[in-house]
Coordinates of N, CA and C in Angstrom, one line a residue:
M1 N 0.8 -1.0 0.0 CA 0.0 0.2 -0.1 C 0.8 1.4 0.0
I2 N 0.8 2.1 -1.0 CA 1.3 3.4 -1.1 C 0.9 4.3 0.3
R3 N 1.7 4.8 0.6 CA 1.3 5.9 1.8 C 1.7 7.2 1.7
I4 N 1.1 8.3 1.7 CA 1.4 9.5 1.5 C 0.8 10.3 2.7
A5 N 1.8 11.2 3.4 CA 1.4 12.2 4.5 C 1.3 13.6 3.8
V6 N 0.1 14.1 4.2 CA -0.1 15.3 3.5 C 0.1 16.4 4.7
A7 N 1.1 17.0 4.9 CA 1.5 17.7 5.9 C 2.0 19.3 5.6
N8 N 1.8 20.1 6.5 CA 2.3 21.5 6.6 C 2.1 22.1 8.1
Q9 N 2.9 22.5 8.9 CA 2.6 22.9 10.1 C 1.9 24.0 10.1
K10 N 1.5 25.0 9.2 CA 0.9 26.2 9.2 C -0.4 25.6 8.8
G11 N -1.4 26.3 9.6 CA -2.8 26.0 9.1 C -3.4 27.1 8.1
G12 N -4.4 26.4 7.2 CA -5.1 27.4 6.3 C -4.3 27.5 5.0
V13 N -3.6 26.2 4.7 CA -2.8 26.3 3.6 C -3.5 25.5 2.4
G14 N -4.6 24.8 2.8 CA -5.3 24.1 1.7 C -5.1 22.5 2.0
K15 N -4.4 22.2 3.1 CA -3.9 20.9 3.4 C -5.2 19.6 3.3
T16 N -6.2 20.0 4.0 CA -7.3 19.0 4.1 C -7.9 19.1 2.8
T17 N -8.4 20.2 2.1 CA -8.9 20.4 0.8 C -8.1 19.4 -0.2
T18 N -6.7 19.6 -0.1 CA -5.9 18.7 -1.2 C -6.0 17.4 -0.8
A19 N -6.0 16.8 0.6 CA -6.2 15.4 0.6 C -7.5 14.6 0.3
I20 N -8.7 15.6 0.6 CA -10.0 15.0 0.2 C -10.0 14.8 -1.3
N21 N -9.6 15.8 -1.9 CA -9.8 16.0 -3.4 C -8.7 15.1 -4.0
L22 N -7.7 14.7 -3.6 CA -6.9 13.9 -4.2 C -7.2 12.6 -4.0
A23 N -7.5 12.4 -2.6 CA -8.2 10.9 -2.4 C -9.3 10.7 -3.3
T24 N -10.4 11.5 -3.7 CA -11.5 11.3 -4.5 C -10.8 11.0 -5.9
A25 N -10.1 12.0 -6.6 CA -9.7 11.8 -8.0 C -9.1 10.2 -8.0
L26 N -8.2 9.9 -7.1 CA -7.6 8.3 -7.3 C -8.7 7.4 -6.9
A27 N -9.8 7.6 -6.1 CA -10.8 6.6 -6.1 C -11.4 6.7 -7.4
A28 N -11.7 7.9 -7.9 CA -12.6 7.9 -9.3 C -11.9 7.0 -10.5
I29 N -10.2 6.8 -10.4 CA -9.9 6.1 -11.4 C -9.6 4.6 -11.0
G30 N -10.2 4.1 -10.1 CA -10.3 2.9 -9.7 C -9.5 2.4 -8.7
W31 N -8.6 3.3 -7.9 CA -7.9 2.7 -6.8 C -8.8 2.8 -5.6
K32 N -8.4 1.8 -4.7 CA -8.9 1.5 -3.4 C -8.2 2.4 -2.4
V33 N -8.9 3.6 -1.7 CA -8.2 4.7 -1.1 C -8.7 4.7 0.4
L34 N -7.8 4.8 1.2 CA -7.8 5.0 2.6 C -7.5 6.5 2.8
L35 N -8.4 7.4 3.6 CA -7.9 8.6 3.9 C -7.9 8.7 5.4
I36 N -6.8 8.8 6.1 CA -6.8 9.0 7.6 C -6.8 10.5 8.2
D37 N -7.8 10.7 8.8 CA -7.7 12.1 9.5 C -7.2 11.8 10.7
L38 N -6.1 12.6 10.8 CA -5.2 12.8 12.3 C -5.3 14.2 12.9
D39 N -6.2 15.0 12.3 CA -6.4 16.3 12.9 C -7.4 16.4 13.8
P40 N -7.1 16.8 15.1 CA -8.2 16.7 16.0 C -9.6 17.6 15.5
Q41 N -9.4 18.5 15.0 CA -10.3 19.3 14.1 C -11.3 18.6 13.2
G42 N -10.9 17.5 12.7 CA -11.9 16.6 12.1 C -12.4 17.3 10.7
N43 N -11.7 18.1 10.2 CA -12.1 18.7 8.9 C -12.4 17.8 7.7
A44 N -11.4 16.9 7.6 CA -11.3 15.9 6.5 C -12.5 15.0 6.8
S45 N -13.1 14.5 7.7 CA -14.2 13.8 8.2 C -15.3 14.6 7.9
T46 N -15.6 15.6 8.2 CA -16.6 16.5 8.0 C -16.8 17.0 6.5
G47 N -15.7 17.1 5.7 CA -15.6 17.3 4.3 C -16.0 16.0 3.7
L48 N -16.0 15.1 4.3 CA -16.6 13.8 3.3 C -18.0 13.2 4.0
G49 N -18.6 14.2 4.7 CA -19.7 13.9 4.9 C -20.0 13.1 6.2
V50 N -19.0 12.9 7.0 CA -19.0 12.2 8.3 C -19.3 12.8 9.4
A51 N -20.6 12.8 9.9 CA -20.9 13.9 11.1 C -20.1 13.4 12.3
A52 N -20.1 14.4 13.3 CA -19.3 14.0 14.6 C -20.0 12.9 15.5
A53 N -21.2 12.7 15.2 CA -22.0 11.7 16.0 C -21.9 10.5 15.5
D54 N -21.5 10.4 14.2 CA -21.1 8.9 13.4 C -19.9 8.5 13.7
R55 N -18.9 9.2 14.3 CA -17.8 9.0 14.5 C -17.3 7.8 15.7
T56 N -18.1 6.7 15.7 CA -17.9 5.9 16.7 C -16.5 5.3 17.1
R57 N -16.0 5.0 16.1 CA -14.6 4.6 15.9 C -13.7 5.5 15.3
S58 N -12.5 5.8 15.7 CA -11.7 6.9 15.1 C -10.3 6.6 15.2
S59 N -9.3 7.5 14.6 CA -8.0 7.4 14.6 C -7.3 7.5 15.8
Y60 N -8.0 8.1 17.0 CA -7.7 8.2 18.2 C -7.5 6.6 18.8
D61 N -8.6 5.9 18.6 CA -8.9 4.6 19.0 C -7.8 3.7 18.3
V62 N -7.4 4.0 17.1 CA -6.4 3.2 16.2 C -4.8 3.4 17.0
L63 N -4.9 4.6 17.2 CA -3.4 5.2 17.9 C -3.3 4.5 19.5
T64 N -4.3 4.4 20.0 CA -4.3 3.9 21.5 C -4.4 2.4 21.4
G65 N -4.7 1.8 20.2 CA -4.5 0.3 20.2 C -5.8 -0.5 20.4
N66 N -7.0 0.4 20.7 CA -8.2 -0.1 20.8 C -8.9 -0.4 19.7
E67 N -8.6 -0.1 18.5 CA -9.3 -0.6 17.4 C -8.1 -0.9 16.3
T68 N -8.5 -1.7 15.4 CA -7.7 -1.9 14.2 C -8.1 -1.1 13.0
V69 N -7.3 -0.6 12.0 CA -7.6 0.1 11.3 C -8.7 -0.4 10.3
T70 N -8.8 -1.6 9.9 CA -9.8 -2.2 9.1 C -11.0 -2.1 9.8
D71 N -11.0 -2.4 11.2 CA -12.7 -2.2 11.9 C -12.9 -0.8 12.0
A72 N -12.0 0.0 12.2 CA -12.2 1.5 12.4 C -12.7 2.3 11.2
A73 N -12.2 2.2 9.8 CA -12.3 2.8 8.6 C -13.9 2.6 8.2
V74 N -14.4 3.6 7.7 CA -15.7 3.5 7.2 C -15.8 4.1 5.7
E75 N -16.8 3.4 5.0 CA -17.2 4.0 3.8 C -17.5 5.2 3.7
T76 N -17.6 6.1 2.6 CA -17.9 7.4 2.4 C -18.7 7.3 1.3
K77 N -19.2 8.7 0.9 CA -20.2 8.7 -0.3 C -19.5 8.3 -1.6
V78 N -18.3 8.4 -1.6 CA -17.3 8.2 -2.8 C -17.0 6.9 -2.8
P79 N -17.3 6.0 -3.9 CA -17.1 4.6 -4.0 C -15.7 4.4 -4.0
R80 N -15.1 3.5 -3.3 CA -13.9 2.9 -3.5 C -13.0 3.8 -2.3
L81 N -13.4 4.8 -1.8 CA -12.8 5.8 -0.7 C -13.5 5.4 0.7
D82 N -12.4 4.9 1.5 CA -12.9 4.7 3.0 C -12.2 6.0 3.6
L83 N -12.6 6.0 5.1 CA -12.2 7.1 6.0 C -11.9 6.6 7.4
L84 N -10.8 6.8 7.6 CA -10.6 6.9 9.2 C -10.7 8.1 9.7
S85 N -12.0 8.2 10.5 CA -12.4 9.5 10.9 C -11.5 10.1 12.1
A86 N -11.7 11.3 12.6 CA -11.2 12.0 13.7 C -12.0 12.7 14.8
T87 N -11.7 12.6 15.9 CA -12.6 13.2 17.0 C -11.7 14.1 17.7
V88 N -12.3 14.7 18.5 CA -11.6 15.9 19.7 C -10.8 14.9 20.5
D89 N -11.1 13.7 20.7 CA -10.1 12.7 21.6 C -8.6 12.9 21.3
L90 N -8.4 13.2 20.0 CA -7.1 13.3 19.3 C -6.3 14.3 19.8
S91 N -6.9 15.4 20.6 CA -6.3 16.6 21.1 C -5.4 16.1 22.5
G92 N -6.0 14.9 23.1 CA -5.1 14.6 24.3 C -4.3 13.4 24.0
A93 N -4.5 13.0 22.5 CA -3.6 11.8 22.3 C -2.0 11.9 22.3
E94 N -1.7 13.2 22.2 CA -0.2 13.2 22.4 C 0.4 13.1 23.7
I95 N -0.3 13.8 24.7 CA -0.1 13.5 25.9 C 0.0 12.2 26.5
E96 N -1.1 11.4 25.9 CA -1.3 10.0 26.5 C -0.2 9.2 25.8
L97 N 0.3 9.5 24.5 CA 1.3 8.8 23.9 C 2.8 8.8 24.2
V98 N 3.0 9.8 25.0 CA 4.2 10.3 25.3 C 5.0 9.2 26.3
A99 N 4.1 8.7 27.0 CA 4.4 7.7 28.0 C 4.8 6.4 27.4
L100 N 4.3 6.1 26.2 CA 4.5 5.0 25.5 C 5.9 4.7 24.7
E101 N 6.5 3.6 25.0 CA 8.0 3.3 24.2 C 7.8 3.4 22.8
D102 N 6.7 3.1 22.2 CA 6.6 3.1 20.7 C 5.8 4.2 20.3
R103 N 5.9 5.4 20.9 CA 4.9 6.3 20.6 C 4.9 6.9 19.2
T104 N 6.2 6.8 18.7 CA 6.4 7.6 17.3 C 6.0 6.4 16.0
H105 N 5.7 5.1 16.6 CA 5.3 4.1 15.3 C 3.7 3.4 15.8
R106 N 3.1 4.1 16.5 CA 1.8 3.7 16.7 C 1.2 3.4 15.5
L107 N 1.1 4.5 14.6 CA 0.4 4.5 13.2 C 1.0 3.2 12.1
V108 N 2.2 3.3 12.1 CA 2.9 2.3 11.2 C 2.5 1.0 11.6
Q109 N 2.6 0.6 12.9 CA 2.3 -0.6 13.1 C 0.7 -0.9 13.1
A110 N -0.2 0.0 12.9 CA -1.6 -0.3 12.8 C -1.8 -0.5 11.3
L111 N -1.0 0.3 10.5 CA -1.4 0.1 9.0 C -0.6 -1.2 8.6
D112 N 0.6 -1.8 9.0 CA 1.1 -2.8 8.9 C 0.3 -4.1 8.9
E113 N -0.8 -4.0 10.0 CA -1.5 -5.0 10.3 C -2.8 -5.0 9.3
A114 N -3.0 -3.9 8.5 CA -4.1 -4.2 7.4 C -3.7 -5.3 6.4
P115 N -4.8 -5.9 6.1 CA -4.8 -7.0 5.1 C -4.3 -6.5 3.8
P116 N -3.3 -7.4 3.3 CA -2.7 -7.0 2.2 C -3.7 -6.8 1.0
G117 N -3.8 -5.8 0.1 CA -4.7 -5.5 -1.1 C -6.0 -5.0 -0.8
R118 N -6.2 -4.6 0.6 CA -7.4 -4.0 1.4 C -7.5 -2.6 0.6
W119 N -6.5 -2.1 0.6 CA -6.2 -0.5 0.0 C -5.0 -0.6 -0.9
D120 N -5.0 0.3 -1.9 CA -4.1 0.7 -2.6 C -3.2 1.6 -2.3
I121 N -3.7 2.7 -1.8 CA -3.1 4.1 -1.2 C -3.7 4.5 0.0
C122 N -2.9 4.9 0.7 CA -3.5 5.7 1.7 C -2.9 7.1 1.8
L123 N -3.6 8.2 2.3 CA -3.2 9.4 2.5 C -3.7 9.8 3.8
I124 N -2.8 10.6 4.4 CA -2.9 11.0 5.8 C -2.7 12.2 6.0
D125 N -4.1 12.9 6.3 CA -4.0 14.3 6.6 C -3.7 14.7 8.1
C126 N -2.6 15.5 8.1 CA -2.0 15.8 9.5 C -2.4 16.9 10.1
P127 N -2.4 17.1 11.2 CA -2.7 18.4 11.8 C -1.8 19.5 11.9
P128 N -2.3 20.9 11.9 CA -1.2 22.0 11.5 C -0.2 22.1 12.7
S129 N 0.6 21.0 12.9 CA 1.9 21.2 13.9 C 2.6 20.1 13.4
L130 N 3.8 20.1 14.2 CA 4.9 19.3 14.0 C 5.2 18.2 15.0
G131 N 4.0 18.1 16.0 CA 3.9 17.3 17.1 C 4.0 15.9 16.8
L132 N 3.4 15.1 18.0 CA 3.5 13.6 17.7 C 2.6 12.9 17.0
L133 N 1.6 13.6 16.4 CA 0.8 13.0 15.5 C 1.3 13.1 14.1
T134 N 1.7 14.2 13.8 CA 2.6 14.6 12.6 C 3.7 13.5 12.5
V135 N 4.5 13.2 13.4 CA 5.6 12.4 13.5 C 5.1 10.9 13.3
N136 N 4.0 10.5 13.6 CA 3.6 9.2 13.6 C 3.2 9.2 12.2
A137 N 2.7 10.3 11.6 CA 2.3 10.2 10.1 C 3.5 10.2 9.2
L138 N 4.5 10.8 9.6 CA 5.6 10.9 8.8 C 6.5 9.6 9.0
V139 N 6.4 8.8 10.0 CA 6.9 7.5 10.3 C 6.1 6.4 9.7
A140 N 5.1 6.5 9.5 CA 4.0 5.6 8.7 C 4.2 6.0 7.1
A141 N 4.5 7.1 6.6 CA 4.3 7.3 5.2 C 5.8 7.1 4.6
R142 N 5.7 6.9 3.2 CA 6.8 6.5 2.4 C 7.0 7.9 1.6
H143 N 6.1 8.5 1.6 CA 5.8 10.1 0.5 C 5.3 11.0 1.5
L144 N 5.9 12.4 1.3 CA 5.5 13.4 1.9 C 4.8 14.6 0.8
L145 N 3.7 15.0 0.9 CA 3.1 16.0 -0.1 C 3.0 17.2 0.8
V146 N 3.5 18.2 0.4 CA 3.3 19.4 1.1 C 2.6 20.6 0.4
P147 N 1.4 20.9 0.6 CA 0.6 22.0 0.3 C 1.0 23.2 1.0
L148 N 1.3 24.1 -0.1 CA 1.8 25.4 0.2 C 1.3 26.6 -0.1
Q149 N 0.7 27.3 0.7 CA -0.1 28.7 0.3 C 0.9 29.6 -0.3
C150 N 0.1 30.2 -1.5 CA 1.3 31.4 -2.0 C 1.3 32.7 -1.3
E151 N 1.6 32.6 0.0 CA 1.8 33.7 0.5 C 3.2 33.8 1.5
F152 N 3.5 34.9 1.7 CA 5.1 35.1 2.5 C 5.5 34.2 3.7
F153 N 4.4 34.2 4.6 CA 4.4 33.7 5.8 C 4.3 31.9 5.5
A154 N 3.8 31.4 4.4 CA 4.1 30.1 4.3 C 5.4 29.7 4.2
L155 N 6.2 30.4 3.4 CA 7.6 30.3 3.2 C 8.4 30.3 4.2
E156 N 8.0 31.0 5.2 CA 8.8 31.0 6.5 C 8.6 29.5 7.3
G157 N 7.7 28.7 7.3 CA 7.3 27.5 8.0 C 8.2 26.2 7.2
L158 N 8.3 26.6 6.0 CA 8.7 25.4 4.9 C 10.3 24.7 5.4
S159 N 11.2 25.7 5.8 CA 12.5 25.1 6.1 C 12.3 24.5 7.5
Q160 N 11.5 24.9 8.3 CA 11.1 24.0 9.7 C 10.6 22.8 9.3
L161 N 9.8 22.5 8.4 CA 9.2 21.4 8.1 C 10.3 20.4 7.3
L162 N 11.0 20.9 6.5 CA 11.9 20.1 5.7 C 13.2 19.6 6.8
Q163 N 13.2 20.6 7.7 CA 14.4 20.0 8.9 C 13.6 19.0 9.6
T164 N 12.3 18.8 10.0 CA 11.6 17.7 10.6 C 11.8 16.7 9.9
V165 N 11.5 17.0 8.6 CA 11.5 15.6 7.5 C 12.8 15.0 7.9
E166 N 14.0 15.8 7.7 CA 15.3 14.9 7.8 C 15.5 14.5 9.1
R167 N 15.0 14.9 10.1 CA 15.4 14.4 11.6 C 14.5 13.0 11.6
V168 N 13.3 13.0 11.0 CA 12.6 11.9 11.0 C 13.2 10.9 10.2
R169 N 13.7 11.2 8.9 CA 14.4 10.4 8.0 C 15.6 9.7 8.8
Q170 N 16.0 10.3 9.5 CA 17.4 9.8 10.1 C 17.1 8.9 11.4
A171 N 16.3 9.4 12.1 CA 16.0 8.4 13.2 C 14.9 7.5 13.1
Y172 N 13.8 7.6 12.4 CA 12.7 6.6 12.5 C 12.4 5.8 11.0
N173 N 12.7 6.8 10.2 CA 12.0 6.3 8.5 C 13.1 6.7 7.5
S174 N 13.8 5.9 7.2 CA 14.9 6.2 6.1 C 14.5 6.3 4.7
D175 N 13.2 5.5 4.4 CA 12.5 5.6 3.4 C 11.6 6.8 3.0
L176 N 11.6 7.5 3.6 CA 10.7 8.8 3.6 C 11.4 9.6 2.7
S177 N 10.4 10.3 1.5 CA 11.0 11.2 0.6 C 9.8 12.2 0.4
I178 N 10.2 13.2 -0.2 CA 9.3 14.3 -0.5 C 8.7 14.2 -1.7
L179 N 7.5 13.8 -1.9 CA 6.7 13.6 -3.4 C 6.6 14.7 -4.0
G180 N 6.4 15.9 -3.4 CA 6.3 17.1 -4.0 C 5.7 18.3 -3.3
V181 N 5.9 19.4 -3.7 CA 5.3 20.8 -3.0 C 4.1 21.2 -4.0
A182 N 3.0 21.3 -3.4 CA 1.7 21.7 -4.2 C 1.3 22.9 -3.8
L183 N 1.5 24.2 -4.8 CA 1.3 25.4 -4.6 C -0.3 25.6 -4.5
T184 N -0.8 26.2 -3.6 CA -2.3 26.2 -3.3 C -2.6 27.7 -3.1
M185 N -4.1 27.9 -3.2 CA -4.5 29.4 -3.0 C -3.9 30.4 -3.6
F186 N -3.7 30.0 -5.0 CA -3.1 31.2 -5.6 C -4.2 32.2 -6.4
D187 N -3.7 33.4 -6.3 CA -4.5 34.6 -6.4 C -3.7 35.1 -7.8
R188 N -4.4 35.3 -8.9 CA -3.7 35.5 -10.0 C -3.7 37.2 -10.1
R189 N -4.7 37.8 -9.0 CA -4.7 39.1 -9.0 C -3.6 39.8 -8.2
N190 N -3.0 38.9 -7.6 CA -2.1 39.3 -6.3 C -0.9 38.9 -7.1
N191 N 0.0 40.0 -7.1 CA 1.6 39.9 -7.8 C 2.3 39.0 -6.6
L192 N 2.0 39.2 -5.5 CA 2.9 38.3 -4.5 C 2.6 36.8 -4.6
S193 N 1.5 36.5 -5.0 CA 1.2 35.1 -5.2 C 2.3 34.6 -6.4
G194 N 2.3 35.4 -7.3 CA 3.3 34.8 -8.3 C 4.9 34.8 -8.1
Q195 N 5.1 36.0 -7.1 CA 6.4 36.1 -6.7 C 6.8 34.9 -5.5
V196 N 5.8 34.7 -4.8 CA 6.2 33.1 -3.7 C 6.3 32.0 -4.7
G197 N 5.4 31.7 -5.7 CA 5.4 30.8 -6.6 C 7.0 30.5 -7.3
E198 N 7.5 31.7 -7.6 CA 8.8 31.9 -8.4 C 9.9 31.5 -7.5
D199 N 9.7 31.9 -6.2 CA 10.9 32.0 -5.1 C 10.9 30.4 -4.8
V200 N 9.8 29.6 -4.6 CA 9.5 28.2 -4.1 C 10.2 27.3 -5.4
R201 N 9.7 27.7 -6.7 CA 10.5 27.1 -7.8 C 12.0 27.1 -7.9
A202 N 12.5 28.4 -7.6 CA 13.8 28.7 -7.6 C 14.8 27.9 -6.5
C203 N 14.0 27.7 -5.4 CA 14.7 27.1 -4.2 C 14.6 25.5 -4.3
L204 N 13.3 24.9 -4.9 CA 13.1 23.6 -4.8 C 12.9 22.8 -6.2
G205 N 13.2 23.6 -7.2 CA 13.2 23.2 -8.6 C 12.1 22.3 -8.9
D206 N 12.4 21.0 -9.3 CA 11.2 20.0 -9.8 C 10.3 19.4 -8.8
T207 N 10.9 19.6 -7.5 CA 10.0 19.2 -6.5 C 8.8 19.8 -6.2
V208 N 8.5 21.0 -6.9 CA 7.3 21.7 -7.0 C 6.3 21.3 -8.2
F209 N 5.3 20.7 -8.1 CA 4.2 20.5 -9.1 C 4.1 21.7 -10.1
Q210 N 4.0 21.2 -11.3 CA 3.6 22.3 -12.3 C 2.1 23.0 -12.0
T211 N 1.3 21.9 -11.4 CA 0.0 22.5 -11.5 C -0.2 23.4 -10.0
V212 N -0.8 24.6 -10.3 CA -1.1 25.7 -9.3 C -2.7 25.6 -8.7
V213 N -3.0 25.5 -7.7 CA -4.6 25.3 -7.1 C -4.6 26.7 -7.0
P214 N -5.8 27.4 -7.8 CA -6.2 28.8 -7.4 C -7.1 28.9 -6.2
R215 N -7.2 30.1 -5.7 CA -8.3 30.6 -4.9 C -9.5 30.2 -5.6
N216 N -10.5 29.5 -4.8 CA -11.9 29.3 -5.6 C -12.8 29.1 -4.5
V217 N -14.1 29.7 -4.9 CA -15.3 29.9 -3.8 C -15.9 28.3 -3.7
R218 N -15.8 27.8 -4.8 CA -16.6 26.2 -5.0 C -15.9 25.4 -3.9
L219 N -14.4 25.4 -3.9 CA -13.6 24.6 -3.1 C -13.9 25.1 -1.6
S220 N -14.1 26.2 -1.2 CA -14.5 26.8 0.1 C -16.0 26.1 0.4
E221 N -16.9 26.2 -0.5 CA -18.3 25.8 -0.2 C -18.6 24.2 0.0
A222 N -17.7 23.5 -0.9 CA -17.9 21.9 -0.9 C -18.0 21.4 0.3
P223 N -17.1 21.5 1.3 CA -17.1 20.8 2.8 C -18.4 21.2 3.6
S224 N -19.1 22.4 3.2 CA -20.2 22.5 4.1 C -21.5 21.6 3.6
H225 N -21.4 21.1 2.5 CA -22.4 20.1 1.8 C -21.7 18.7 2.0
G226 N -20.6 18.7 2.6 CA -20.2 17.0 2.8 C -19.6 16.2 2.0
L227 N -19.1 17.1 1.0 CA -18.9 16.5 -0.4 C -17.5 17.1 -0.8
P228 N -16.4 16.3 -1.4 CA -15.3 16.9 -2.0 C -15.6 17.7 -3.3
A229 N -15.1 18.8 -3.4 CA -15.3 19.7 -4.8 C -15.4 19.1 -6.0
L230 N -14.7 18.0 -6.2 CA -14.7 17.1 -7.4 C -16.0 16.6 -7.8
I231 N -16.9 16.3 -6.5 CA -18.2 15.7 -6.9 C -19.2 17.4 -6.8
Y232 N -18.8 18.1 -5.7 CA -19.9 19.3 -5.7 C -19.7 20.0 -6.9
D233 N -18.6 20.3 -7.6 CA -18.8 21.0 -8.7 C -17.4 20.6 -9.5
M234 N -17.7 19.5 -10.3 CA -16.4 18.8 -11.1 C -15.8 20.2 -11.9
K235 N -16.5 20.9 -12.7 CA -16.1 21.9 -13.7 C -15.6 23.2 -13.1
C236 N -15.6 23.3 -11.5 CA -14.9 24.6 -11.3 C -13.3 24.6 -11.5
P237 N -12.9 25.8 -11.5 CA -11.3 25.8 -11.5 C -10.5 25.1 -10.4
G238 N -11.1 25.0 -9.3 CA -10.4 24.3 -8.3 C -10.3 22.7 -8.5
S239 N -11.4 22.3 -9.0 CA -11.8 20.9 -9.3 C -10.8 20.6 -10.5
A240 N -10.7 21.3 -11.4 CA -9.6 21.1 -12.6 C -8.3 20.9 -12.3
A241 N -8.1 22.1 -11.4 CA -6.6 22.0 -10.9 C -6.3 20.9 -10.1
Y242 N -7.1 20.3 -9.2 CA -6.8 19.1 -8.4 C -7.0 17.7 -9.3
L243 N -7.6 17.7 -10.4 CA -7.6 16.7 -11.3 C -6.2 16.4 -12.0
K244 N -5.6 17.9 -12.4 CA -4.2 17.8 -13.0 C -3.1 17.6 -11.8
L245 N -3.4 18.0 -10.6 CA -2.4 17.5 -9.7 C -2.3 16.2 -9.4
A246 N -3.5 15.4 -9.8 CA -3.6 14.1 -9.4 C -3.0 13.2 -10.4
R247 N -3.0 13.7 -11.5 CA -2.1 13.0 -12.7 C -0.9 13.3 -12.6
E248 N -0.2 14.4 -12.1 CA 1.1 14.7 -11.6 C 1.7 13.7 -10.8
I249 N 0.7 13.5 -9.5 CA 1.2 12.7 -8.6 C 1.3 11.3 -8.8
I250 N 0.2 10.7 -9.6 CA 0.3 9.6 -9.9 C 1.6 9.1 -10.9
D251 N 2.0 10.2 -11.8 CA 3.2 9.8 -12.5 C 4.4 9.7 -11.6
R252 N 4.3 10.5 -10.4 CA 5.6 10.2 -9.5 C 5.6 8.9 -8.8
L253 N 4.3 8.3 -8.7 CA 4.3 7.1 -7.7 C 4.5 5.8 -8.2
P254 N 4.8 5.0 -7.5 CA 5.2 3.5 -8.2 C 3.8 2.8 -8.6
A255 N 3.9 2.1 -9.2 CA 2.7 1.3 -9.6 C 2.3 0.7 -8.5
R256 N 0.7 0.5 -8.2 CA 0.2 -0.3 -7.1 C 0.5 -1.8 -7.0
A257 N 1.0 -2.4 -8.2 CA 1.5 -3.8 -8.0 C 2.8 -3.6 -7.4
E258 N 3.7 -2.7 -7.6 CA 4.9 -2.6 -6.9 C 5.1 -2.4 -5.4
A259 N 4.0 -1.2 -5.4 CA 3.7 -0.8 -3.8 C 2.8 -1.8 -2.8
A260 N 2.7 -2.9 -3.3 CA 1.7 -3.8 -2.6 C 2.5 -4.7 -1.6

């Protein structure tokens, strides 16, 4: 199973929107997808139409060893897309996990126990921090996808994230690699967006995806309907961008047979 962590310690960069719509795009082409919501806010769960009252088993239960991933994951409105939802209990998970010897490997151990072939790919929506939940995601993942908002302050945190990735690689997961940086919330009316994009490409080169996700009202509206934007309005500019980004990501990923 291919495992991708979608992470950025800065909030409001389009991380959850990216995770939801990429998971939907991959499911649409026939992949069996698992989306793990590791953010205590549970926005990915809400965005896929799973109400808080329906989250009887969650990623918290998996991290604490009370549930398996297979039993806790639920089907969504999107065919072939399953969700491991999040609850507010995750807020206290970092404190609870600190006392455990294997605190950084709870998620990878749980995913390793999933039946082979159950899912082709797993996307992990991380919280906006570099705490123990995000470290668990980075230890469990083979690839890191970084959504980066086209604003100045987003650049400041990028180096910190890359340093954390390097520490995780050296200490826990030597297989972790950066799949790519996705530029999000691009405003063509704002010269700063273009400048930030140019600066990131000058620094990271081909690591940055060619596709740029624009600011789009329909992307913001979709979660309130419990739907990915790709289903809510497939023809809007935001959905079109995520479809293009999904194609780029697929080109960088190993074949499903190789990753099984």
